[in-house]
Coordinates of C-alpha atoms in Angstrom, one line a residue:
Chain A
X1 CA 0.0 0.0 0.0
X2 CA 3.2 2.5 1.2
X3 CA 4.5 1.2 -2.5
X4 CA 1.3 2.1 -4.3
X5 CA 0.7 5.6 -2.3
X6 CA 3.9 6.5 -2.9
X7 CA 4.0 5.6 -7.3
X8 CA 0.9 7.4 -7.2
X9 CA 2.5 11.1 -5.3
X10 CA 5.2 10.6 -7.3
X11 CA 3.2 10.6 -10.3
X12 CA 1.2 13.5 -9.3
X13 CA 4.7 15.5 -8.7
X14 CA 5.7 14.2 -12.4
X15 CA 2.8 15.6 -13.9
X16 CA 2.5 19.1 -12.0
X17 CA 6.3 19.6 -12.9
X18 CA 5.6 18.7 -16.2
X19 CA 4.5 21.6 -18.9
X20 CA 1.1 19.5 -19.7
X21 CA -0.3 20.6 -16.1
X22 CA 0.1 24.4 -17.4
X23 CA -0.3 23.8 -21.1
X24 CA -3.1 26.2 -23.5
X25 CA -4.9 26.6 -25.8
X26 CA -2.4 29.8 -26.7
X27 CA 0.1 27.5 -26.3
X28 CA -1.3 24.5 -28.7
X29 CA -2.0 27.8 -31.5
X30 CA 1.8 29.4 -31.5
X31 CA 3.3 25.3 -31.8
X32 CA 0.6 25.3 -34.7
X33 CA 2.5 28.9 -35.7
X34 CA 5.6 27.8 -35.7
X35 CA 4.8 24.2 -37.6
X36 CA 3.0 26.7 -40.3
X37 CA 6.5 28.6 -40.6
X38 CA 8.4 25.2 -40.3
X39 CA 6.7 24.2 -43.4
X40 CA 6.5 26.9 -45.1
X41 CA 10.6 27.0 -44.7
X42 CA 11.3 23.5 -45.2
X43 CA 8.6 22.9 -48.2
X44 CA 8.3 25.8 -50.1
X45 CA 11.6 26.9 -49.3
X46 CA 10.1 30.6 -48.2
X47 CA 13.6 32.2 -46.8
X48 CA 14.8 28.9 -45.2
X49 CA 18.0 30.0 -43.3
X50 CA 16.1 32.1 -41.2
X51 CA 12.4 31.0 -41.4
X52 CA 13.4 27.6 -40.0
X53 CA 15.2 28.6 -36.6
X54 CA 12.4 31.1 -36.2
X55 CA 9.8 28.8 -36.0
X56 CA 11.7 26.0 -34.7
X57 CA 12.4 28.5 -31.8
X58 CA 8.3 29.8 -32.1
X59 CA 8.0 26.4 -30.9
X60 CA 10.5 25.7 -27.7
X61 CA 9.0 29.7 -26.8
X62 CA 5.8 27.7 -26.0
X63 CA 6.8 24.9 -24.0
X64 CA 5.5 25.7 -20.5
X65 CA 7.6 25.6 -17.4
X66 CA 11.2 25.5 -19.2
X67 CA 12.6 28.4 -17.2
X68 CA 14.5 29.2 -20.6
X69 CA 14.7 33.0 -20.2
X70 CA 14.9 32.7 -16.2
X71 CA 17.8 30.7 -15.5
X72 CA 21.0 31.0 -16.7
X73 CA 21.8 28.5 -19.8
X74 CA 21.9 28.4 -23.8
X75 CA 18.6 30.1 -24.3
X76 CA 19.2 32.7 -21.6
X77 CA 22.6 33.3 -23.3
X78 CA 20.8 33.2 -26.6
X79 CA 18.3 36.3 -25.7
X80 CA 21.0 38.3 -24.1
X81 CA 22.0 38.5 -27.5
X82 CA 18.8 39.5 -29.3
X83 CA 17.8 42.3 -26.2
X84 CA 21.5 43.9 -26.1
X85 CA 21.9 44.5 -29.8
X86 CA 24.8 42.0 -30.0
X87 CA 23.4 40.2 -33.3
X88 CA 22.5 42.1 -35.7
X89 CA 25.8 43.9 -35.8
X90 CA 27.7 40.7 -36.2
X91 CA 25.3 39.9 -39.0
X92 CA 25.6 43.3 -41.2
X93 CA 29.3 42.1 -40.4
X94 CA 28.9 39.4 -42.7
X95 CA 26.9 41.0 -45.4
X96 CA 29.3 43.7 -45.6
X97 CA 32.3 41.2 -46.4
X98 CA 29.4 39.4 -48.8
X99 CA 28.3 42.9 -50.8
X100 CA 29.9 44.7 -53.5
X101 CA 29.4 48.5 -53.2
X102 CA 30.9 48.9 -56.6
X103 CA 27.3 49.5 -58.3
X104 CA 27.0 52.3 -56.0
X105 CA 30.6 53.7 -55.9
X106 CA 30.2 53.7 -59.7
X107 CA 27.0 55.6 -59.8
X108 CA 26.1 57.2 -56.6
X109 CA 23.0 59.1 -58.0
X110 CA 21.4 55.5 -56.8
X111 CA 21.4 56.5 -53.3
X112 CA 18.7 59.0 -54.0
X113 CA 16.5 55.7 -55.0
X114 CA 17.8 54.4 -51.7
X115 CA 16.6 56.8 -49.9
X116 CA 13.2 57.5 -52.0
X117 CA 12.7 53.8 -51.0
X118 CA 12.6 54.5 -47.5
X119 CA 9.3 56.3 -47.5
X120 CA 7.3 53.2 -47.1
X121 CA 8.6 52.9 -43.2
X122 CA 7.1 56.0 -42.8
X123 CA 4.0 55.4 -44.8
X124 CA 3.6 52.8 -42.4
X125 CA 4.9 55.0 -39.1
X126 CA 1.9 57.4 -39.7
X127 CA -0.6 54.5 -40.6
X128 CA 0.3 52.7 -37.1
X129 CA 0.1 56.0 -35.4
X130 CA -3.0 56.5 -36.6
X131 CA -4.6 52.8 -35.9
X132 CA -3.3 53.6 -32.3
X133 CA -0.3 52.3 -31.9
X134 CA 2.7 54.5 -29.8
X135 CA 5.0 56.5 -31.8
X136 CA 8.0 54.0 -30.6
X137 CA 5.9 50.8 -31.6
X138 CA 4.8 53.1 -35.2
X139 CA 8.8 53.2 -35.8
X140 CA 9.7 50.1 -35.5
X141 CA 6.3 48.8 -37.2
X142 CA 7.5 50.7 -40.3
X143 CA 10.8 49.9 -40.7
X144 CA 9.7 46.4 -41.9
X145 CA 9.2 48.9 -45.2
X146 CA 13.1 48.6 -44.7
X147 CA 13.2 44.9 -46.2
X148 CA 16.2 44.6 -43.8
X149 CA 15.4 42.0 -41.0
X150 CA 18.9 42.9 -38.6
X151 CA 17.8 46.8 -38.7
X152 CA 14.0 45.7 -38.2
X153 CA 15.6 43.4 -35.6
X154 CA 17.7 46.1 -34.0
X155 CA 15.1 49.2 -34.2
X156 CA 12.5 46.8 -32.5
X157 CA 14.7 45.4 -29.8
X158 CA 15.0 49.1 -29.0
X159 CA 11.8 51.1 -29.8
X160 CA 9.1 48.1 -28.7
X161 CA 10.6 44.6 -27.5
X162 CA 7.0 43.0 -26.9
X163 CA 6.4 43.8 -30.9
X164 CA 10.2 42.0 -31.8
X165 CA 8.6 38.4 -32.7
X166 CA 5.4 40.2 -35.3
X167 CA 8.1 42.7 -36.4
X168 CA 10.6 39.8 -37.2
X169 CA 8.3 37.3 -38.6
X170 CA 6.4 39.8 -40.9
X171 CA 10.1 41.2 -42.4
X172 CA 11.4 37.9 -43.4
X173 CA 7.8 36.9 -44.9
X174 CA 8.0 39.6 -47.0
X175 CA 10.9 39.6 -48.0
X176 CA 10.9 36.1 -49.1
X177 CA 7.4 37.4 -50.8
X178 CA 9.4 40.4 -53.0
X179 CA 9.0 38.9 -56.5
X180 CA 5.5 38.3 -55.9
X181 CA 4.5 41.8 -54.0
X182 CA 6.8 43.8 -56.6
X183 CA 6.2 43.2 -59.8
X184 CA 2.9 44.6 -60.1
X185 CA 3.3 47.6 -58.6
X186 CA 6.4 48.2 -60.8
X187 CA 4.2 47.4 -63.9
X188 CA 1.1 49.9 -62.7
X189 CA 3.7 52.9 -62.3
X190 CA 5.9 52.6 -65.7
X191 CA 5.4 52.6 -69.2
X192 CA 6.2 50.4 -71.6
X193 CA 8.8 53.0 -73.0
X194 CA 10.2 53.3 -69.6
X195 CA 10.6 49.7 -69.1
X196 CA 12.7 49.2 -72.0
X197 CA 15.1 51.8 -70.9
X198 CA 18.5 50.8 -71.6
X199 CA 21.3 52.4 -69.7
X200 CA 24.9 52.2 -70.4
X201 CA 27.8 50.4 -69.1
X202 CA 29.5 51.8 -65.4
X203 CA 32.5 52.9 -65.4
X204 CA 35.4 50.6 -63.4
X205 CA 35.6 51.3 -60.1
X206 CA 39.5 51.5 -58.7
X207 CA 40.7 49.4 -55.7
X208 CA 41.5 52.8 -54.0
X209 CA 37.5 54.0 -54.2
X210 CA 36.3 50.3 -53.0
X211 CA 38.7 51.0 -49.8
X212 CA 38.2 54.4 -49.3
X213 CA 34.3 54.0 -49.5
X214 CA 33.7 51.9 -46.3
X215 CA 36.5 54.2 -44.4
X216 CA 34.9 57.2 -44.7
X217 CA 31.3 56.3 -44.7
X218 CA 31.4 54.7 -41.3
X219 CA 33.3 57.8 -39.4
X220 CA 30.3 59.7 -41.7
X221 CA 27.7 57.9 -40.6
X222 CA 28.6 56.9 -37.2
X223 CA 29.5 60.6 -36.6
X224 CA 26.2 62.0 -37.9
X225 CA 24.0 59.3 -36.4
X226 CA 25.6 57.3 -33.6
X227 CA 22.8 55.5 -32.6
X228 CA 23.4 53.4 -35.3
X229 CA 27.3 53.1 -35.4
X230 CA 27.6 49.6 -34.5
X231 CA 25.1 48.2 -37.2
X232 CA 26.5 50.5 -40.2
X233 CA 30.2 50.1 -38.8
X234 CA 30.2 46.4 -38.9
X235 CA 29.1 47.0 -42.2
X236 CA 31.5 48.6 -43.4
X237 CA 34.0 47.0 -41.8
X238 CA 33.2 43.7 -43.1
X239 CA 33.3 45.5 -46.3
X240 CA 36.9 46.7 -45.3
X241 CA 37.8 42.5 -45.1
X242 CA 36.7 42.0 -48.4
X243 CA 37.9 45.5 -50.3
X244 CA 41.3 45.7 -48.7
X245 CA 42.9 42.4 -50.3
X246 CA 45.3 42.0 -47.1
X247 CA 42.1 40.6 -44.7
X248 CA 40.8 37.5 -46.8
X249 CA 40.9 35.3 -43.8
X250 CA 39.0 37.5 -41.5
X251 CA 36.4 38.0 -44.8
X252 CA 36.0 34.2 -45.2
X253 CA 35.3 34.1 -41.6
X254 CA 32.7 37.0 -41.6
X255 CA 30.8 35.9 -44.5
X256 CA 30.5 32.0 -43.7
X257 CA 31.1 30.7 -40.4
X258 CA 30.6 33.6 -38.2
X259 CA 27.6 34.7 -40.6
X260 CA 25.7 31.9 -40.6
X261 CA 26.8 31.1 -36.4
X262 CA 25.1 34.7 -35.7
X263 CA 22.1 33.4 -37.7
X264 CA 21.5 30.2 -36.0
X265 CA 21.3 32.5 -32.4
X266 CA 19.8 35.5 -34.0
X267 CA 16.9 33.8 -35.6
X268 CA 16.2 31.0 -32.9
X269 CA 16.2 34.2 -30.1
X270 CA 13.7 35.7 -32.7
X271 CA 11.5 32.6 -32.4
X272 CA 12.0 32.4 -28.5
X273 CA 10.5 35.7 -28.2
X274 CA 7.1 34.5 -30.2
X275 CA 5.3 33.5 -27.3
X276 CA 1.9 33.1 -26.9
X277 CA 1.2 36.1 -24.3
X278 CA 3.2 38.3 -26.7
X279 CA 2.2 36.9 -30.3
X280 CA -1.9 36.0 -29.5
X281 CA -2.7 39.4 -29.5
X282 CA -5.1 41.9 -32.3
X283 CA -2.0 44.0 -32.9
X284 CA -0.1 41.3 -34.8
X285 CA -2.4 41.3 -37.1
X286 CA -2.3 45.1 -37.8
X287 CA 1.8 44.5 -37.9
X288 CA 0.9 42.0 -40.5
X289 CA -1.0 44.4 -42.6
X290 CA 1.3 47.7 -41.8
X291 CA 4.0 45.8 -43.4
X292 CA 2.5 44.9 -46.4
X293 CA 1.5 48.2 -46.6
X294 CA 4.9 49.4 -45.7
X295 CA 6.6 46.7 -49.1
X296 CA 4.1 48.3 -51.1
X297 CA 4.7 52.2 -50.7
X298 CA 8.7 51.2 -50.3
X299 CA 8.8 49.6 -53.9
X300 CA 6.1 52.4 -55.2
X301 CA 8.7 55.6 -53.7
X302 CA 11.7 54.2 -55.3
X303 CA 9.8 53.7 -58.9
X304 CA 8.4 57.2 -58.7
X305 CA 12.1 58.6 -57.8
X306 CA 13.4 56.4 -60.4
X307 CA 10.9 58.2 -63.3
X308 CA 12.0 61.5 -61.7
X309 CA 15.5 60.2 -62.3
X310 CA 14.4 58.6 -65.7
X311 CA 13.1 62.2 -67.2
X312 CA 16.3 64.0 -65.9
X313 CA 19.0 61.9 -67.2
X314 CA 17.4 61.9 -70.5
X315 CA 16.0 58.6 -70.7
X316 CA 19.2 57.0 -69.3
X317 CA 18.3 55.5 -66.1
X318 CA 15.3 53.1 -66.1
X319 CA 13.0 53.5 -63.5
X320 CA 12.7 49.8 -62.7
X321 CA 15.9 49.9 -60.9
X322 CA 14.5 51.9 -58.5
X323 CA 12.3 49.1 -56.9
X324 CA 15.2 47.4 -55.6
X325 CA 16.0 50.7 -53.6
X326 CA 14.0 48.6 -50.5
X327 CA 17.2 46.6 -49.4
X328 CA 16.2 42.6 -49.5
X329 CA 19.3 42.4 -51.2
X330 CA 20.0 40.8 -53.6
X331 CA 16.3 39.8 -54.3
X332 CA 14.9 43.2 -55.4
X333 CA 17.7 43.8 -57.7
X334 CA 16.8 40.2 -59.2
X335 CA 13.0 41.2 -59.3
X336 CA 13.9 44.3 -61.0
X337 CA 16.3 42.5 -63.4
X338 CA 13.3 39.6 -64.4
X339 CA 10.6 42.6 -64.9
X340 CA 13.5 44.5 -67.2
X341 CA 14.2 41.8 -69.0
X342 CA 10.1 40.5 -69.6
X343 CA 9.7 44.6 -71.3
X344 CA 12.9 43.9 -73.4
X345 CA 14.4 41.0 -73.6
X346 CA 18.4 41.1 -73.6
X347 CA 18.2 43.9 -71.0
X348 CA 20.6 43.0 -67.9
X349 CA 19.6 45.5 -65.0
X350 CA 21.0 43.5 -62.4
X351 CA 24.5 45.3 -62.1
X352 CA 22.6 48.7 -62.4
X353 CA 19.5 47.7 -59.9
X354 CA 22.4 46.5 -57.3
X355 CA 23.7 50.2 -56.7
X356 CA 20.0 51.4 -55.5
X357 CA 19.8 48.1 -54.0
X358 CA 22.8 48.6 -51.3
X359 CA 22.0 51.8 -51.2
X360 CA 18.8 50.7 -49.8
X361 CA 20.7 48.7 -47.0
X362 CA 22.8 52.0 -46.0
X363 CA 19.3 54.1 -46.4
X364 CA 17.4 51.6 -44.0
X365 CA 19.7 51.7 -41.2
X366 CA 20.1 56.2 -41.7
X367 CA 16.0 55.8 -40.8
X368 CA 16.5 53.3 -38.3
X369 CA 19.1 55.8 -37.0
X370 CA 17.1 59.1 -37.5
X371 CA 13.8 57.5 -35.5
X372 CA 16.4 56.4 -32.8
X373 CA 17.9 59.7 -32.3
X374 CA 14.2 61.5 -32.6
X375 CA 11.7 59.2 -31.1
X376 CA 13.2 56.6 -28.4
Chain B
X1 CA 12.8 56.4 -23.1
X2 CA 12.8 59.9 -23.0
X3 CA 10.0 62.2 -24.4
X4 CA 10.1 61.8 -28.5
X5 CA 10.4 65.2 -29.9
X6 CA 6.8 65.3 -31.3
X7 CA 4.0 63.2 -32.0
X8 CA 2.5 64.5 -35.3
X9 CA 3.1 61.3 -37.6
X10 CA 3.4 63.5 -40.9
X11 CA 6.1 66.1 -39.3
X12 CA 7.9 62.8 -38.2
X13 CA 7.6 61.3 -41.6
X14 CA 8.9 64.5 -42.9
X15 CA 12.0 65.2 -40.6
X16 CA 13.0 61.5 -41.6
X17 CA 12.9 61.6 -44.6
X18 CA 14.5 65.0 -45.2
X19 CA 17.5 63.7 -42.6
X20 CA 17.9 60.2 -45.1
X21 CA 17.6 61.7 -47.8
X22 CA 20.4 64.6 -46.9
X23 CA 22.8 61.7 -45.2
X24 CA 22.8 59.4 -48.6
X25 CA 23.7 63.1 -50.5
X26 CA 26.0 63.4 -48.2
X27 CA 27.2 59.9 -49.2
X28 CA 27.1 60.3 -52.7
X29 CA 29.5 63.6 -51.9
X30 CA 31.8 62.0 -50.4
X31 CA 31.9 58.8 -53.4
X32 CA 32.2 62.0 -56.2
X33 CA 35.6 63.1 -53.7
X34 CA 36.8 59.8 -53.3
X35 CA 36.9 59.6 -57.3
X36 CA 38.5 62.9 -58.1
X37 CA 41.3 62.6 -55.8
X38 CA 42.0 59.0 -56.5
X39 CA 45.7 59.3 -56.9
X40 CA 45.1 55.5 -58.6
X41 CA 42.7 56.5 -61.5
X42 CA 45.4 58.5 -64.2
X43 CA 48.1 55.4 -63.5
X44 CA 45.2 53.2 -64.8
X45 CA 44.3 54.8 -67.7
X46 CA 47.7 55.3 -69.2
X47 CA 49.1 52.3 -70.6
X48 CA 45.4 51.7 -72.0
X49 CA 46.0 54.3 -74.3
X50 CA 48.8 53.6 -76.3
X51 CA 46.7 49.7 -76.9
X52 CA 43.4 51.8 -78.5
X53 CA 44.8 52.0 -82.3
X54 CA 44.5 48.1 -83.1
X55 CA 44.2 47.6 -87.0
X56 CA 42.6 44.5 -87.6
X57 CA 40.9 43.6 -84.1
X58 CA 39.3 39.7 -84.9
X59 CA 42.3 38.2 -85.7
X60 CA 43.7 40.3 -82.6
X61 CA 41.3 38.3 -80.4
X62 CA 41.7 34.6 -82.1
X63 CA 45.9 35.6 -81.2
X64 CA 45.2 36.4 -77.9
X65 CA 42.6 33.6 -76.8
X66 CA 44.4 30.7 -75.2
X67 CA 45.0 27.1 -76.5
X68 CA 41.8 26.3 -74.6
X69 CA 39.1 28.1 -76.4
X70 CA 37.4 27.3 -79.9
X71 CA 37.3 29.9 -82.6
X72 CA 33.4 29.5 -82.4
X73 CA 33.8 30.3 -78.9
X74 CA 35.7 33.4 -78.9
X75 CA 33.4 34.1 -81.6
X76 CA 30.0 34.1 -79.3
X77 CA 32.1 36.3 -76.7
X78 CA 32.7 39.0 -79.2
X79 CA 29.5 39.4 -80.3
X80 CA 28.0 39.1 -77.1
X81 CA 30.3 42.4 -76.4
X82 CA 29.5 43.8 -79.2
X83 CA 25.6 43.5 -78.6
X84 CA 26.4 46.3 -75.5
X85 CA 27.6 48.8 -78.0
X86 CA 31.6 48.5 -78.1
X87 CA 33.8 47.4 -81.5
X88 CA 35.6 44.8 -82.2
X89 CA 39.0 46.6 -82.1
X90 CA 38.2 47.1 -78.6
X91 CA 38.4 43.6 -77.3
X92 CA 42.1 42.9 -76.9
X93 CA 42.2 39.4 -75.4
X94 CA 40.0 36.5 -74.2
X95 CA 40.5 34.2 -71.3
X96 CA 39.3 32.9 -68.4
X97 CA 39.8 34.0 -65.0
X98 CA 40.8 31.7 -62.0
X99 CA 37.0 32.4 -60.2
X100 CA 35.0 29.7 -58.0
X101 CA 31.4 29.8 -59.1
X102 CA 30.0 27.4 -57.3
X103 CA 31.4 29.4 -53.8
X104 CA 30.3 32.9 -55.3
X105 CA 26.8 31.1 -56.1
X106 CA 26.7 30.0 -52.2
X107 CA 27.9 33.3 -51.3
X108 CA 24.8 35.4 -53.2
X109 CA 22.3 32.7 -51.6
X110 CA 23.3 33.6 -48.1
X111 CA 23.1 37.0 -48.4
X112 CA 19.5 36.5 -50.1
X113 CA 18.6 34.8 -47.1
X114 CA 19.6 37.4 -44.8
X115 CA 18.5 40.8 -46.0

């Protein structure tokens, strides 16, 4: 009988120590979240590297009674990361050793598409204001218009943490959604004529520019904006790696291991912070739509700026290029490059839509850094 | 957080966009300086001049292709470069580079994935 009693309170303890005794219906939805996201990485291959940690970590975010952000350990170690800023940094590290700013050195009247692009993050700012939403939680809602999930990721962290999982999850959807959510509204504001613009060759660009250019931009930048000197210095100094010639080592390091390291804890903490009290809530559903909204305008700004741009150099800039002026590099400079090519056929726009495109990354992280400095 | 510094969404939109669109001119400044006092650009185009007056430029090409490479090969990259608009007596050689694709290839699919 001692025998039996005993079984039987041990059993009990089992089961109220285990997450079943505290599991919920919120719970059983965000595991059903995260196996959406998990197939939507795994099958249809919807940004994979990223999507898949996410929701794998959407998933261990909803395990009752795991302790994993109370006691220190792996996960704990994991969000220290995502809440001090320490990831996204190291990631714009790799993609600065991975990108070539020689588009952009060679013609830097792109940045102006860059920066034209950026007026869908505050298309969306003002539409989140307006649905209700604080002007902190409005900035980092609209910099999803950014196409740039480490700023998105960084800006959140900063501006609304309890928004970071909706802010992260609607920026990579998105993005892996460009050639579908561009295309039209590329078509509905060009011509014919203006699609089948054909600009000339850029000029070479010296080994001294490609040095100089990360140098000086980051004591630029960093001195104008300091708020974001960490994300745009690792830029450029991953950039430095890969320009100087002296550093390919540390380059191969920053654009593979490292890079993809930083993911696996970058996107995973994402996921962890996808938790049912956070997520379940009427206001992800607004970030949902805000970010669309936010894709949309971004794409439409850089097309108008592009026309603008189009009409001034004489018909020697087509305006298609100026889509890819919303970062998701290199994605919306291949978008712009397939549209290009379906108005003319044996017109390459991918070198020209990359300059706009980086310029877009650079422009992202100036209005991550200007709604730092003015609204946190 | 401190007090932003107003709440009007359209001011902020404009102040935002005014302050990125002045830093990336300010950007593009500095790329037009970095170009006019690259001390690297006139050394570059020097010895390119004295190359320009080629008479005959196919034959030029066929001489300068490597072992390696048909005539019928060399013939699709010259008209391919022709196709963007420059002449024949400006190719003055055709061979390959030492370049790994396949790690390039990985390379651009890792940064699609992240951006």
């Amino acid at each position: 009988m001692e025998l039996f009693n005993a079984f039987a309170v041990s059993l009990q303890a089992v089961w109220h120590d285990s997450g079943f005794s505290a599991f919920t219906g919120g719970h059983a939805i965000m595991i059903a979240v995260g196996l959406v996201l998990l197939y939507l990485a795994i099958v249809k291959e919807f940004e994979p590297l990223l999507l898949g940690p996410i929701a794998f970590g959407c998933i261990l975010a909803n395990f009752p009674r795991t302790g994993f952000l109370e006691e220190p350990g792996l996960m704990q170690a994991i969000h220290y990361g995502i809440a001090n800023e320490i990831f996204p940094p190291l990631i714009f590290l790799g993609i600065g050793a991975m990108t070539d700013f020689g588009p952009l050195i060679a013609r830097p009247a792109t940045l102006l598409m860059g920066a034209a692009a950026q007026i869908g993050v505050f298309v969306a700012l003002v539409g989140a204001m307006f649905l209700g939403f604080t002007v902190q939680e409005a900035g980092a809602i609209g910099i999803i218009g950014g196409a740039d999930g480490p700023t998105a990721i960084y800006l959140s962290i900063q501006m609304a943490p309890h928004l970071l999982g909706a802010i992260a999850v609607a920026a990579y959807s998105y993005m892996s959604l460009v050639p579908l959510i561009q295309p039209p509204v590329m078509k509905l504001l060009t011509t014919q004529k203006e699609r089948e613009v054909v600009m000339e060759q850029m000029r070479p660009v010296t080994k001294f520019e490609r040095v100089c250019f990360p140098i000086i931009s980051a004591i630029l930048i960093s001195l104008l904006l300091p708020p974001i000197a960490s994300l745009l210095g690792m830029l450029m100094l991953g950039n430095l790696f890969r320009e100087s010639g002296v550093m390919d080592r540390l380059s191969d390091t920053a654009q593979n291991s490292l890079c993809n390291i930083v993911t696996i804890f970058l996107a995973t903490g994402t996921g962890m912070t996808m938790s049912a009290e956070s997520f379940l809530v009427p206001q992800t559903l607004l970030i949902i739509v805000l970010g669309l909204i936010a894709f949309i305008f971004g794409t439409a700004g850089g097309v108008i700026f592009g026309k603008i741009m189009c009409r001034t150099s004489g018909w020697k800039i087509n305006p298609l290029i100026g889509s890819a002026g919303v970062s998701a590099v290199p994605m919306a400079a291949r978008v712009s490059q397939v549209v290009g090519m379906k108005a003319k056929p044996g017109n390459y726009l991918l070198m020209h839509a990359m300059g706009p495109n980086v310029a877009g990354v650079i422009g992202t992280a100036v209005a991550a850094g200007t709604m730092l400095a003015m609204l946190k | 957080m401190s007090q932003p510094v107003t709440s009007n969404p359209l001011i902020i939109m404009l102040i935002n966009m005014t302050v990125v669109f002045l830093v990336l001119i300010a950007l593009g400044i500095v790329i037009n300086l970095i170009h006019k006092i690259d001390p690297t650009a006139k050394k570059e185009k020097a010895p390119a001049e004295p190359a320009a007056p080629a008479p005959t430029a196919v034959p030029s090409v066929t001489q300068s292709a490597p072992a390696g490479l048909s005539p019928e090969i060399v013939a699709v990259i010259a008209a391919a470069v022709a196709s963007y608009g420059y002449g024949m007596d400006q190719i003055r050689a055709i061979r390959p580079i030492a370049r790994d694709g396949w790690k390039q290839s990985g390379r651009n699919i890792v940064a699609e994935r992240l951006l």
